[in-house]
Amino acid sequence: MDTTTEIAYGSDVFNEKAMRDYLAKDTAEALLHTMRDHAPLDPSIANEVAHALKQWGMDRGATHFTHWFQPLTGSTAEKHDAFFEPAGMAETLARFSGKNLIMGEPDASSFPSGGLRRTFEARGYTAWDVTSPVFVKRHSNGATLCIPTVFCSYTGEVLDKKTPLLRSMQAMERATRKLMACFGEPDGRTTITLGAEQEYFLIDKALWLRRPDLVQCGRTLFGASPARTQQLEDHYFGSIKPRVLAFMEDVERELWRLGIPAKTRHNETAPAQFEMAPMFEELNLAVDHNMLIMETLRNVADRHGFVCLLHEKPYAGINGSGKHNNWSLAYNGKNLLEPGSNPQDNAIFLAVLASIVRAVDLHADLLRAATATLGNESRLGALEAPPAIISIFLGDDLREVVRRIEEGTSAQSENGKAAKLRIGVDTLPPLPRDVTDRNRTSPFAFTGNKFEFRAPGSSQNCSSVCMVLNTIVAESMETLAASIAKVPKARFHEGLGKIVRAVFKDHKRVLFNGDGYSEAWVEEAAARGLPNLRRVPEALAALVDERNLALFAAQDVLMPTEMHARHDVFLDEYDRKVRLEGKVALEIARGMIEPAVAHELRGLAQTVNAMREAGMAEGTESLLGTAHGLGKWLDRLHAATAALDARLEGEAVDIQDAMADLRRIADTLETLMEDARWPLPKYRDMLAIH
Ligand code: ADP
Ligand code: MG
């Protein structure tokens, strides 16, 4: 392979350079302005922009264009249209106009909408989200011009995940401006940034094809733990195998072409598990880029004879995969989560921090709901994944600062430092930027200049999570801003101090620096009154709680009908997936495992008979003992299969219980049977990459 080839970063993105190359100067300026200020596309330049896009796309081999959007299902959707339309007998015209850019009409009847749109009026419309640049996606035999798009029904209801994200960003802009005005900061631009770390597993495609559970459900429904998994901790940050490295390099090259700043790559804790992280970007773009990262991982894996598993818990008993959402907020280019080194910056930092602490405590249920998927249900609260309890880790130093504010300590503390901390007057002690003890057990951790939300699952679209985070923090910042605005100028710092102190006092129950994996924390959290919503249906209920409906409506992010629709879509998706898993488990148990056990039994019986005929006494008793044991487990398997079958039309939770029973039996059988006869590839083989 030629590694010297220069990598054309962003060459497949209609970026500033492409705009200047393909558009008249004024049009390029107008478009850039639109993109920077998040304004809608000016219809008067739409035609010219469309023409340039088509030319630019065709120069890169694109024959089709698509409105690339994010429906309520986890993935992205696209419907391709050719640039070419037949025009008359002999000529073919390449057509693509401003109209296509501003509005497309996918037949949306098969996208989930939670009853917002009846099927006979199935059409929704899509329009370019100008804040995210157009790009060209290459495939093995061509290329497509992709227009990042929002997706609404004709009556204006939101049918995608991007529109509420954009609205929540606007809510944050409004709220940040209000809060910053309290500090006399000049009116300016709010930037929310996201860096999403992506975890995934790789498996050999040949093995994957022989696992109907992986193919259909994305995770193994059966499989005994191998003798050696991750106990030795030799995989994490170990050297990357050449075959995997070749895959990663290909992924990176594709991402760079798409202008996605892929930066770090390494092995993860579990065998065959890996992570990649891009440099952080502005939230909306980072969300789109994460969707493209997942797609690229899948596609490139296929070319390398792998399958990329993005499921949160492909293998039981082994670490699952998360997606750490690193989230931060800047105003006029200054990171508000950077504590700073002077009293004014410190005061702003503490007011923003207080807003976030308040938001997370008041709306832990919503953050939990945003991570509530079937895949994540089996990940949270197990093996190195945060629990379903939402709490905040601040690190020792910042926790100490907050404690001093909370307690309003005025006396000399024991070690002699002046303990009273006057917000806006004193300078904070320097806080370590790279907190060494980052406490990986916390679902929501402060890491020096950003918060890292670790509960989201690896396959999730970051928009749901960040949309909630933005909305609850916006509400909190507005509330604080309203209180601070009432403080008389002359006593500003005193008043501000009181407000921040009251917030920390009222919401300190959500602060927790300890071990989030421990049983003790589960009990303590309950005593503190923090919700622990283990299962998806109970977690999703938060979406339709009256208080939350009012919050989302007040922030202009989602109307109650839209919240209800989402709740219904997500619950339905969960339910359908549980049922699918139940059916697949049944098929595997009946169609593969039972017959294999029967084969083994027949083999044993034949052997015993043959041995007896040959007059061989030794060993027959042992074989009969083995057969006896296997037979007993076969009976249990049969009964558990019937029990699962009987519950398939019932409640999801009963299906899950029946599947767990069945799995315990099947996994035991796996350890009793002859290796070669077991009908499914084993964990040992799937987790090894050669
Ligand atoms: P770790 O695994 O130790 O958490 P990584 O380097 O893998 O760290 O990932 C950290 C992520 O946080 C990267 O995507 C990085 O770009 C992102 N990040 C850093 N600063 C910010 C910020 N101000 N806002 C949002 N994300 C950030
Ligand atoms: Mg991290």
XYZ file of C-alpha atoms and ligand atoms in Angstrom:
718
model
C 0.000 0.000 0.000
C 1.230 3.466 -0.819
C 1.319 5.308 2.480
C 2.944 8.366 1.001
C -0.229 9.426 -0.789
C -1.110 12.848 0.434
C -4.350 12.810 2.356
C -6.705 15.420 1.055
C -8.363 16.521 4.268
C -11.908 17.675 3.626
C -11.644 17.094 -0.132
C -15.109 15.503 -0.174
C -16.765 18.342 1.732
C -18.300 21.438 0.196
C -16.271 23.621 2.521
C -15.164 27.227 2.355
C -12.529 26.471 -0.231
C -14.989 24.621 -2.461
C -17.468 27.465 -2.114
C -14.889 29.983 -3.225
C -13.897 27.754 -6.123
C -17.426 27.088 -7.349
C -19.468 30.149 -6.388
C -19.385 33.830 -7.277
C -17.728 35.844 -4.518
C -20.954 37.411 -3.221
C -22.825 34.136 -3.190
C -19.992 32.400 -1.356
C -20.005 35.180 1.247
C -23.779 34.965 1.646
C -23.649 31.200 2.062
C -20.797 31.347 4.563
C -22.677 33.954 6.544
C -25.771 31.746 6.527
C -23.756 28.801 7.802
C -21.968 30.728 10.534
C -25.075 32.458 11.839
C -27.312 29.431 11.560
C -29.735 31.366 9.362
C -32.037 29.703 6.841
C -30.819 29.517 3.263
C -31.670 32.618 1.277
C -33.961 31.401 -1.548
C -32.463 33.948 -3.928
C -29.092 32.183 -3.882
C -30.488 28.638 -3.701
C -30.406 28.032 -7.445
C -26.865 29.203 -7.856
C -25.731 27.164 -4.854
C -27.531 24.096 -6.191
C -25.860 24.484 -9.556
C -22.445 24.777 -7.933
C -23.106 21.795 -5.696
C -24.089 19.667 -8.632
C -20.983 20.655 -10.555
C -18.756 20.106 -7.546
C -20.404 16.747 -6.836
C -20.166 15.573 -10.426
C -16.501 16.568 -10.513
C -16.095 14.043 -7.709
C -17.973 11.334 -9.567
C -21.395 11.811 -8.001
C -24.299 10.729 -10.175
C -27.009 11.053 -7.542
C -27.949 13.340 -4.707
C -29.683 12.497 -1.490
C -31.234 14.282 1.442
C -29.357 12.664 4.287
C -31.420 12.757 7.456
C -31.783 11.275 10.912
C -35.170 9.677 11.484
C -36.292 8.554 14.920
C -34.713 5.152 14.388
C -31.073 5.017 15.357
C -29.521 5.316 11.922
C -29.440 7.772 9.060
C -31.703 7.594 6.055
C -31.267 8.536 2.444
C -33.235 8.371 -0.758
C -31.163 8.784 -3.873
C -32.219 10.736 -6.926
C -30.193 10.870 -10.086
C -28.983 14.240 -11.300
C -30.039 13.094 -14.721
C -33.541 13.325 -16.036
C -34.427 12.268 -19.545
C -35.196 15.318 -21.665
C -36.328 14.543 -25.154
C -35.120 11.885 -27.501
C -31.394 12.161 -27.679
C -30.229 14.376 -24.888
C -29.961 13.868 -21.181
C -29.982 16.872 -18.937
C -28.331 17.024 -15.597
C -30.965 18.599 -13.377
C -30.729 19.704 -9.788
C -32.203 23.006 -8.718
C -32.519 25.173 -5.654
C -35.881 23.595 -5.060
C -34.214 20.229 -4.474
C -31.876 21.860 -2.051
C -34.472 23.549 0.060
C -37.063 20.873 -0.068
C -37.117 17.204 -0.838
C -39.964 14.776 -0.370
C -38.993 11.362 0.804
C -41.924 9.018 1.038
C -41.888 9.007 4.777
C -44.642 6.544 5.465
C -42.299 3.877 6.689
C -40.370 6.027 9.145
C -41.645 5.892 12.700
C -43.593 8.963 13.670
C -45.531 7.924 16.744
C -48.861 8.590 15.115
C -48.031 12.185 14.219
C -48.832 11.591 10.614
C -51.309 9.151 9.246
C -50.045 6.987 6.445
C -52.313 8.394 3.745
C -50.741 11.785 4.243
C -47.412 10.160 4.448
C -45.228 12.781 2.943
C -42.811 14.706 5.017
C -40.417 17.297 3.720
C -36.722 17.677 4.130
C -34.627 20.804 3.874
C -30.874 21.391 3.978
C -29.533 22.089 7.450
C -27.131 24.763 6.287
C -25.093 24.527 9.485
C -23.781 21.182 8.268
C -21.904 21.172 4.962
C -22.818 19.044 1.963
C -20.460 16.148 1.300
C -19.800 13.407 -1.214
C -20.057 9.836 -0.070
C -18.066 7.365 -2.129
C -19.012 3.755 -2.566
C -17.390 0.919 -4.427
C -18.997 1.811 -7.726
C -19.805 5.497 -7.633
C -20.526 8.444 -5.412
C -23.509 10.357 -3.997
C -23.892 14.000 -3.099
C -25.300 14.091 0.447
C -27.266 17.038 1.749
C -27.546 17.006 5.570
C -31.196 17.565 6.177
C -33.928 18.215 8.698
C -37.113 16.220 8.349
C -40.604 17.496 9.193
C -44.154 16.520 8.418
C -46.205 18.846 6.250
C -47.991 20.066 9.334
C -44.634 21.070 10.769
C -44.197 18.376 13.386
C -40.699 17.171 13.905
C -39.993 13.696 12.554
C -36.263 13.539 13.051
C -33.575 13.879 15.693
C -31.813 16.828 14.175
C -34.543 19.468 14.336
C -34.932 19.331 18.117
C -31.163 19.349 18.454
C -30.984 22.584 16.462
C -33.822 24.043 18.507
C -32.108 23.082 21.756
C -28.972 24.842 20.519
C -31.066 27.959 20.014
C -32.420 27.588 23.544
C -28.840 27.436 24.801
C -27.946 30.530 22.787
C -30.788 32.490 24.349
C -30.006 31.311 27.853
C -26.256 31.814 27.603
C -26.725 35.340 26.323
C -28.986 36.137 29.278
C -26.571 34.718 31.801
C -23.559 36.404 30.240
C -25.395 39.718 30.195
C -25.611 39.488 33.997
C -21.821 39.547 34.040
C -21.637 42.477 31.669
C -20.169 40.334 28.899
C -20.682 41.806 25.422
C -23.398 40.225 23.306
C -21.897 37.383 21.363
C -21.946 33.966 19.879
C -22.590 30.758 21.806
C -20.808 27.625 20.682
C -21.637 24.220 22.051
C -18.946 21.669 21.384
C -19.032 17.902 21.337
C -16.311 15.302 21.142
C -17.858 11.834 20.964
C -15.619 8.892 21.771
C -16.798 5.850 19.854
C -16.301 2.327 21.162
C -16.851 -0.761 19.021
C -16.009 -4.417 18.585
C -14.604 -6.122 15.525
C -15.404 -9.707 14.630
C -14.348 -11.868 11.752
C -17.095 -11.757 9.153
C -17.007 -15.511 8.561
C -17.770 -16.145 12.236
C -20.418 -13.413 12.337
C -22.290 -15.024 9.452
C -22.665 -18.203 11.486
C -24.300 -16.373 14.408
C -27.950 -15.623 13.582
C -28.194 -13.642 16.833
C -25.379 -11.281 15.843
C -26.711 -10.945 12.318
C -30.273 -10.184 13.367
C -29.962 -8.597 16.813
C -26.424 -7.211 16.853
C -25.590 -9.141 20.005
C -25.054 -12.709 21.093
C -28.098 -14.235 22.766
C -26.113 -17.313 23.781
C -22.503 -18.040 24.585
C -20.617 -19.393 27.558
C -17.825 -17.212 28.927
C -14.424 -18.440 27.826
C -11.749 -19.324 30.329
C -9.832 -16.199 29.461
C -11.509 -12.892 28.716
C -10.241 -9.610 29.966
C -8.876 -10.695 33.346
C -5.318 -10.162 32.281
C -5.964 -6.578 31.209
C -3.474 -6.995 28.439
C -5.631 -5.661 25.646
C -6.198 -2.062 26.740
C -3.601 0.234 25.175
C -1.758 -2.857 24.014
C -0.161 -2.789 20.605
C -2.736 -2.856 17.849
C -2.664 -5.957 15.642
C -1.543 -5.218 12.073
C -4.838 -6.362 10.562
C -6.786 -4.059 12.859
C -4.383 -1.202 12.292
C -4.826 -1.548 8.541
C -8.578 -1.271 9.080
C -8.210 1.782 11.334
C -5.948 3.515 8.838
C -8.486 3.008 6.097
C -11.241 4.347 8.346
C -9.191 7.424 9.145
C -8.361 8.133 5.528
C -12.057 8.045 4.658
C -12.978 10.228 7.606
C -10.312 12.792 6.825
C -11.588 13.089 3.267
C -14.995 13.873 4.775
C -13.430 16.544 6.964
C -13.900 14.503 10.124
C -10.989 15.113 12.474
C -10.352 11.521 13.599
C -7.614 11.810 16.184
C -7.109 8.982 18.643
C -7.376 5.228 18.200
C -6.638 2.444 20.627
C -7.612 -0.954 21.938
C -10.300 -0.980 24.599
C -10.516 -3.113 27.724
C -12.287 -6.122 26.261
C -10.577 -8.309 23.686
C -11.553 -7.304 20.130
C -12.859 -3.977 21.456
C -11.553 -0.639 20.220
C -12.123 3.080 20.460
C -11.729 6.043 18.179
C -12.202 9.697 19.050
C -12.309 12.752 16.843
C -11.275 16.252 17.835
C -14.290 18.040 19.223
C -16.368 20.197 16.882
C -19.440 22.350 17.027
C -22.276 20.191 18.328
C -24.473 19.852 15.261
C -21.571 18.996 13.008
C -20.096 16.638 15.596
C -23.398 14.753 15.725
C -23.497 14.381 11.936
C -19.871 13.344 11.950
C -20.473 10.697 14.583
C -23.227 9.224 12.389
C -20.761 9.146 9.496
C -18.077 7.642 11.716
C -20.381 4.753 12.614
C -21.286 4.221 8.974
C -17.652 4.362 7.883
C -16.606 1.890 10.576
C -19.226 -0.536 9.305
C -18.387 -0.133 5.636
C -14.632 -0.289 5.970
C -14.874 -3.299 8.309
C -16.663 -5.171 5.558
C -13.829 -4.505 3.117
C -11.370 -5.919 5.647
C -13.309 -9.124 6.267
C -14.585 -7.822 9.597
C -17.962 -6.835 10.910
C -18.004 -3.792 13.172
C -20.335 -4.323 16.134
C -21.693 -1.031 17.442
C -24.104 -2.746 19.831
C -23.780 -1.735 23.493
C -23.376 -5.281 24.740
C -22.488 -7.782 22.025
C -21.110 -10.273 24.545
C -22.492 -11.006 28.002
C -19.992 -11.000 30.836
C -17.583 -8.753 28.926
C -17.354 -4.959 28.903
C -19.916 -3.232 26.762
C -19.424 -0.274 24.430
C -20.367 3.282 25.271
C -20.124 6.606 23.582
C -18.681 9.266 25.848
C -20.256 12.595 24.988
C -17.711 15.298 25.846
C -19.781 18.461 25.987
C -18.784 22.025 26.547
C -19.971 25.557 26.040
C -18.155 28.631 24.784
C -19.189 32.258 24.542
C -17.370 34.639 22.254
C -14.749 31.981 21.789
C -14.096 31.480 25.501
C -14.816 28.075 27.060
C -17.206 28.712 29.956
C -16.263 25.402 31.559
C -12.660 26.508 31.809
C -12.342 27.790 35.402
C -10.050 30.625 34.295
C -7.581 32.448 36.482
C -9.242 35.710 37.506
C -12.258 36.443 39.707
C -14.568 37.400 36.808
C -13.864 34.221 34.820
C -14.134 32.162 38.000
C -17.502 33.703 38.801
C -18.826 32.931 35.316
C -17.473 29.406 35.547
C -19.164 28.854 38.919
C -22.489 30.251 37.702
C -22.393 27.927 34.677
C -21.332 25.020 36.864
C -24.161 25.742 39.288
C -26.599 25.814 36.365
C -25.403 22.431 35.193
C -25.483 20.864 38.669
C -29.010 22.154 39.146
C -30.101 20.921 35.712
C -28.669 17.442 36.152
C -30.193 17.049 39.614
C -33.626 18.314 38.604
C -33.715 16.401 35.346
C -31.700 13.255 35.953
C -34.767 11.385 34.754
C -34.542 13.037 31.328
C -30.842 12.342 30.953
C -31.534 8.740 31.824
C -34.412 8.617 29.332
C -32.071 9.894 26.618
C -29.881 6.836 27.098
C -32.724 4.347 27.417
C -32.405 1.780 24.650
C -32.600 -1.983 24.732
C -28.902 -2.296 23.926
C -27.883 0.083 26.685
C -30.158 -1.625 29.204
C -27.841 -4.605 29.353
C -24.749 -2.387 29.520
C -25.538 0.129 32.246
C -24.726 -0.977 35.761
C -22.521 -3.847 34.630
C -18.791 -4.310 34.113
C -17.152 -0.905 33.861
C -20.247 0.903 32.690
C -21.822 3.620 34.795
C -24.971 2.695 36.692
C -28.431 3.851 35.684
C -28.214 6.369 38.540
C -27.257 9.804 37.239
C -24.730 11.653 39.422
C -21.947 14.175 38.865
C -18.243 13.687 39.492
C -16.379 16.956 40.090
C -13.002 15.652 41.201
C -11.565 16.358 44.633
C -10.381 19.907 44.060
C -13.528 21.287 42.514
C -15.680 19.388 45.005
C -13.721 21.129 47.755
C -14.320 24.531 46.162
C -18.026 23.783 45.942
C -18.065 22.604 49.547
C -16.523 25.868 50.683
C -19.148 27.815 48.764
C -21.950 25.604 50.047
C -20.881 25.909 53.655
C -20.045 29.589 53.357
C -17.166 28.769 55.657
C -15.837 31.909 57.189
C -13.630 30.515 59.936
C -10.042 29.501 59.407
C -10.032 25.878 58.392
C -7.785 23.467 60.223
C -4.881 23.583 57.838
C -4.827 27.320 58.113
C -6.036 28.436 54.686
C -8.547 31.227 54.600
C -11.600 29.215 53.805
C -14.175 31.794 52.862
C -14.613 32.037 49.139
C -16.164 35.213 47.771
C -17.410 34.616 44.276
C -16.395 37.325 41.853
C -13.852 38.703 44.320
C -11.516 35.835 45.127
C -9.532 33.843 42.664
C -10.140 30.124 42.681
C -7.253 27.900 43.547
C -5.846 26.490 40.318
C -7.741 23.363 39.360
C -5.768 20.625 37.688
C -6.672 20.615 34.006
C -6.113 16.966 33.406
C -7.700 15.440 36.445
C -5.703 12.306 37.041
C -8.420 10.456 38.857
C -11.113 10.887 36.246
C -13.310 8.349 37.993
C -14.522 6.237 35.141
C -17.391 4.950 37.278
C -19.281 8.236 37.061
C -21.930 8.748 34.399
C -21.352 12.514 34.272
C -17.858 13.735 35.013
C -16.152 17.112 34.987
C -12.836 16.658 33.208
C -11.159 20.033 33.533
C -12.847 22.030 30.770
C -15.862 19.955 29.756
C -18.362 17.454 31.044
C -18.156 13.891 29.903
C -21.505 12.112 29.798
C -20.623 8.439 29.783
C -23.996 6.781 30.000
C -24.905 6.988 26.274
C -24.624 3.737 24.363
C -22.209 3.113 21.518
C -24.856 2.878 18.808
C -26.860 5.928 19.849
C -27.288 9.104 17.882
C -25.708 11.787 20.096
C -28.455 14.223 19.222
C -31.025 12.782 21.662
C -28.578 13.014 24.518
C -27.245 16.477 23.703
C -30.707 17.806 22.943
C -31.776 16.937 26.494
C -28.577 18.278 28.010
C -28.956 21.581 26.158
C -32.594 21.940 27.090
C -32.196 21.312 30.807
C -29.070 23.455 31.091
C -30.728 26.276 29.137
C -33.639 26.251 31.563
C -31.258 26.324 34.507
C -29.124 29.138 33.112
C -32.250 31.169 32.444
C -33.447 30.609 35.989
C -30.110 31.657 37.451
C -29.911 34.620 35.089
C -33.352 35.783 36.210
C -32.259 35.689 39.870
C -28.904 37.324 39.225
C -30.522 40.075 37.156
C -32.478 41.116 40.244
C -29.356 41.648 42.349
C -28.624 45.355 42.929
C -25.452 46.426 41.093
C -23.793 47.724 44.223
C -24.027 44.360 45.948
C -23.528 42.199 42.862
C -20.904 39.813 44.145
C -22.614 39.267 47.455
C -25.936 38.577 45.750
C -24.345 36.340 43.149
C -22.565 34.424 45.894
C -25.840 33.828 47.691
C -27.557 32.543 44.576
C -24.763 30.170 43.604
C -24.455 28.979 47.176
C -28.173 28.239 47.402
C -28.032 26.207 44.194
C -25.114 24.115 45.405
C -26.820 23.567 48.739
C -30.113 22.553 47.176
C -28.603 20.190 44.640
C -25.531 18.724 46.305
C -27.184 15.312 46.545
C -26.328 14.752 42.874
C -22.598 15.278 43.497
C -20.764 12.029 44.046
C -17.046 11.408 43.737
C -17.036 7.825 45.005
C -17.247 4.437 43.344
C -20.316 4.377 41.129
C -19.973 0.633 40.580
C -20.415 -0.269 44.225
C -23.522 -1.768 45.795
C -23.125 0.798 48.596
C -23.719 3.624 46.102
C -26.962 2.081 44.937
C -28.175 2.193 48.542
C -26.812 5.644 49.253
C -28.304 7.050 46.065
C -31.679 5.679 47.081
C -31.297 7.331 50.484
C -30.443 10.607 48.721
C -33.593 10.263 46.649
C -31.804 9.904 43.298
C -33.729 7.916 40.708
C -32.377 4.530 39.636
C -34.366 3.621 36.541
C -33.025 0.288 35.420
C -35.403 -0.664 32.690
C -36.215 1.173 29.481
C -39.993 1.555 29.839
C -39.719 3.154 33.278
C -36.881 5.394 32.066
C -38.797 6.499 28.965
C -41.791 7.507 31.073
C -39.874 10.701 31.911
C -40.512 11.920 28.351
C -44.215 12.319 29.019
C -44.048 13.508 32.596
C -46.121 16.722 32.871
C -43.200 18.655 34.315
C -40.962 17.645 31.425
C -43.586 18.348 28.767
C -43.836 21.874 30.156
C -40.057 22.268 30.191
C -39.599 21.260 26.547
C -42.483 23.427 25.407
C -41.194 26.432 27.361
C -37.757 26.035 25.800
C -39.348 25.716 22.353
C -37.637 22.429 21.668
C -40.467 19.903 21.435
C -44.207 20.336 21.827
C -46.180 17.892 24.020
C -47.538 16.041 20.954
C -43.983 15.591 19.715
C -42.793 14.383 23.112
C -45.620 11.864 23.249
C -44.837 10.729 19.719
C -41.197 10.187 20.628
C -42.075 8.313 23.765
C -44.338 6.021 21.748
C -41.790 5.477 18.976
C -38.980 4.639 21.386
C -41.129 2.374 23.517
C -42.412 0.616 20.445
C -38.884 0.188 19.106
C -37.845 -1.340 22.422
C -40.806 -3.665 22.449
C -40.258 -4.793 18.870
C -36.591 -5.447 19.518
C -37.297 -7.534 22.623
C -39.763 -9.598 20.629
C -37.321 -10.042 17.782
C -34.635 -11.175 20.215
C -37.101 -13.618 21.766
C -37.927 -15.103 18.370
C -34.303 -15.395 17.332
C -33.423 -17.044 20.655
C -36.213 -19.514 20.088
C -35.090 -20.270 16.552
C -31.520 -20.858 17.653
C -32.520 -23.015 20.611
C -34.935 -25.140 18.586
C -33.263 -25.155 15.226
C -29.610 -25.340 16.198
C -28.964 -26.234 19.817
C -31.557 -28.952 20.423
C -30.647 -30.904 17.264
C -26.956 -30.606 18.114
C -27.541 -32.039 21.569
C -29.644 -34.815 20.046
C -26.787 -35.607 17.667
C -24.349 -35.792 20.485
C -26.671 -38.076 22.429
C -27.133 -40.320 19.446
C -23.377 -40.487 18.995
C -22.940 -41.439 22.620
C -25.637 -44.118 22.412
C -24.091 -45.584 19.258
C -20.671 -45.613 20.820
C -21.933 -47.320 23.962
C -23.743 -49.948 21.874
C -20.713 -50.567 19.728
C -18.522 -50.853 22.794
C -20.881 -53.354 24.370
C -20.981 -55.415 21.189
C -17.243 -55.451 21.146
C -17.276 -56.598 24.734
C -15.652 -53.388 26.027
C -16.742 -52.770 29.590
C -14.429 -49.933 30.613
C -15.685 -46.484 29.753
C -19.277 -47.349 28.952
C -20.469 -46.241 32.376
C -18.708 -42.876 31.989
C -20.267 -42.338 28.591
C -23.672 -43.244 29.910
C -23.123 -40.802 32.766
C -22.276 -38.059 30.283
C -25.318 -38.943 28.203
C -27.480 -38.924 31.282
C -26.244 -35.449 32.243
C -26.721 -34.103 28.742
C -30.182 -35.605 28.549
C -31.240 -33.858 31.736
C -30.076 -30.507 30.367
C -31.811 -31.265 27.092
C -35.080 -31.723 28.972
C -34.525 -28.394 30.695
C -33.697 -26.745 27.393
C -36.844 -28.127 25.875
C -38.972 -26.850 28.750
C -37.337 -23.407 28.707
C -37.854 -23.153 24.957
C -41.527 -23.956 25.373
C -41.772 -21.371 28.164
C -40.237 -18.698 25.945
C -42.518 -19.637 23.072
C -45.533 -19.277 25.333
C -44.511 -15.761 26.362
C -43.597 -14.316 22.984
C -46.902 -12.512 22.703
C -46.802 -11.305 26.291
C -45.001 -8.575 28.218
C -41.456 -7.633 27.203
C -40.127 -8.220 30.689
C -41.469 -11.792 30.706
C -39.826 -12.486 27.369
C -36.538 -11.209 28.768
C -36.830 -13.413 31.848
C -37.609 -16.456 29.730
C -34.640 -15.679 27.482
C -32.359 -15.431 30.512
C -33.527 -18.853 31.757
C -33.043 -20.378 28.343
C -29.615 -18.864 28.003
C -28.374 -20.241 31.318
C -29.317 -23.737 30.191
C -27.925 -23.388 26.677
C -24.653 -21.969 27.995
C -24.305 -24.919 30.357
C -24.918 -27.303 27.475
C -22.210 -25.526 25.529
C -19.679 -26.429 28.215
C -20.848 -30.068 28.273
C -20.839 -30.753 24.553
C -18.077 -31.807 22.226
C -16.512 -28.598 20.890
C -16.771 -29.495 17.230
C -20.451 -30.306 17.524
C -21.532 -26.989 19.071
C -23.506 -25.274 16.312
C -22.437 -21.681 17.053
C -19.006 -20.048 16.999
C -17.828 -19.686 20.587
C -16.891 -16.538 22.500
C -13.298 -17.728 22.525
C -13.164 -17.671 18.723
C -15.257 -14.560 18.145
C -13.179 -12.499 20.560
C -9.879 -13.466 19.004
C -8.596 -11.602 15.994
C -6.027 -13.330 13.864
P -10.453 10.146 27.292
O -10.621 8.780 26.665
O -9.327 10.235 28.252
O -11.716 10.680 27.863
P -10.058 11.125 24.570
O -8.889 11.900 24.098
O -10.248 9.743 24.061
O -10.022 11.182 26.162
O -11.388 11.918 24.230
C -11.652 13.173 24.706
C -12.644 13.833 23.788
O -13.049 15.071 24.374
C -12.086 14.172 22.411
O -13.049 13.922 21.437
C -11.810 15.669 22.555
O -11.812 16.360 21.317
C -12.999 16.071 23.401
N -12.867 17.423 23.976
C -11.771 18.053 24.442
N -12.063 19.343 24.785
C -13.387 19.520 24.539
C -14.301 20.606 24.642
N -13.927 21.795 25.086
N -15.584 20.398 24.269
C -15.991 19.208 23.825
N -15.176 18.166 23.703
C -13.902 18.298 24.037
Mg -13.519 9.485 27.819
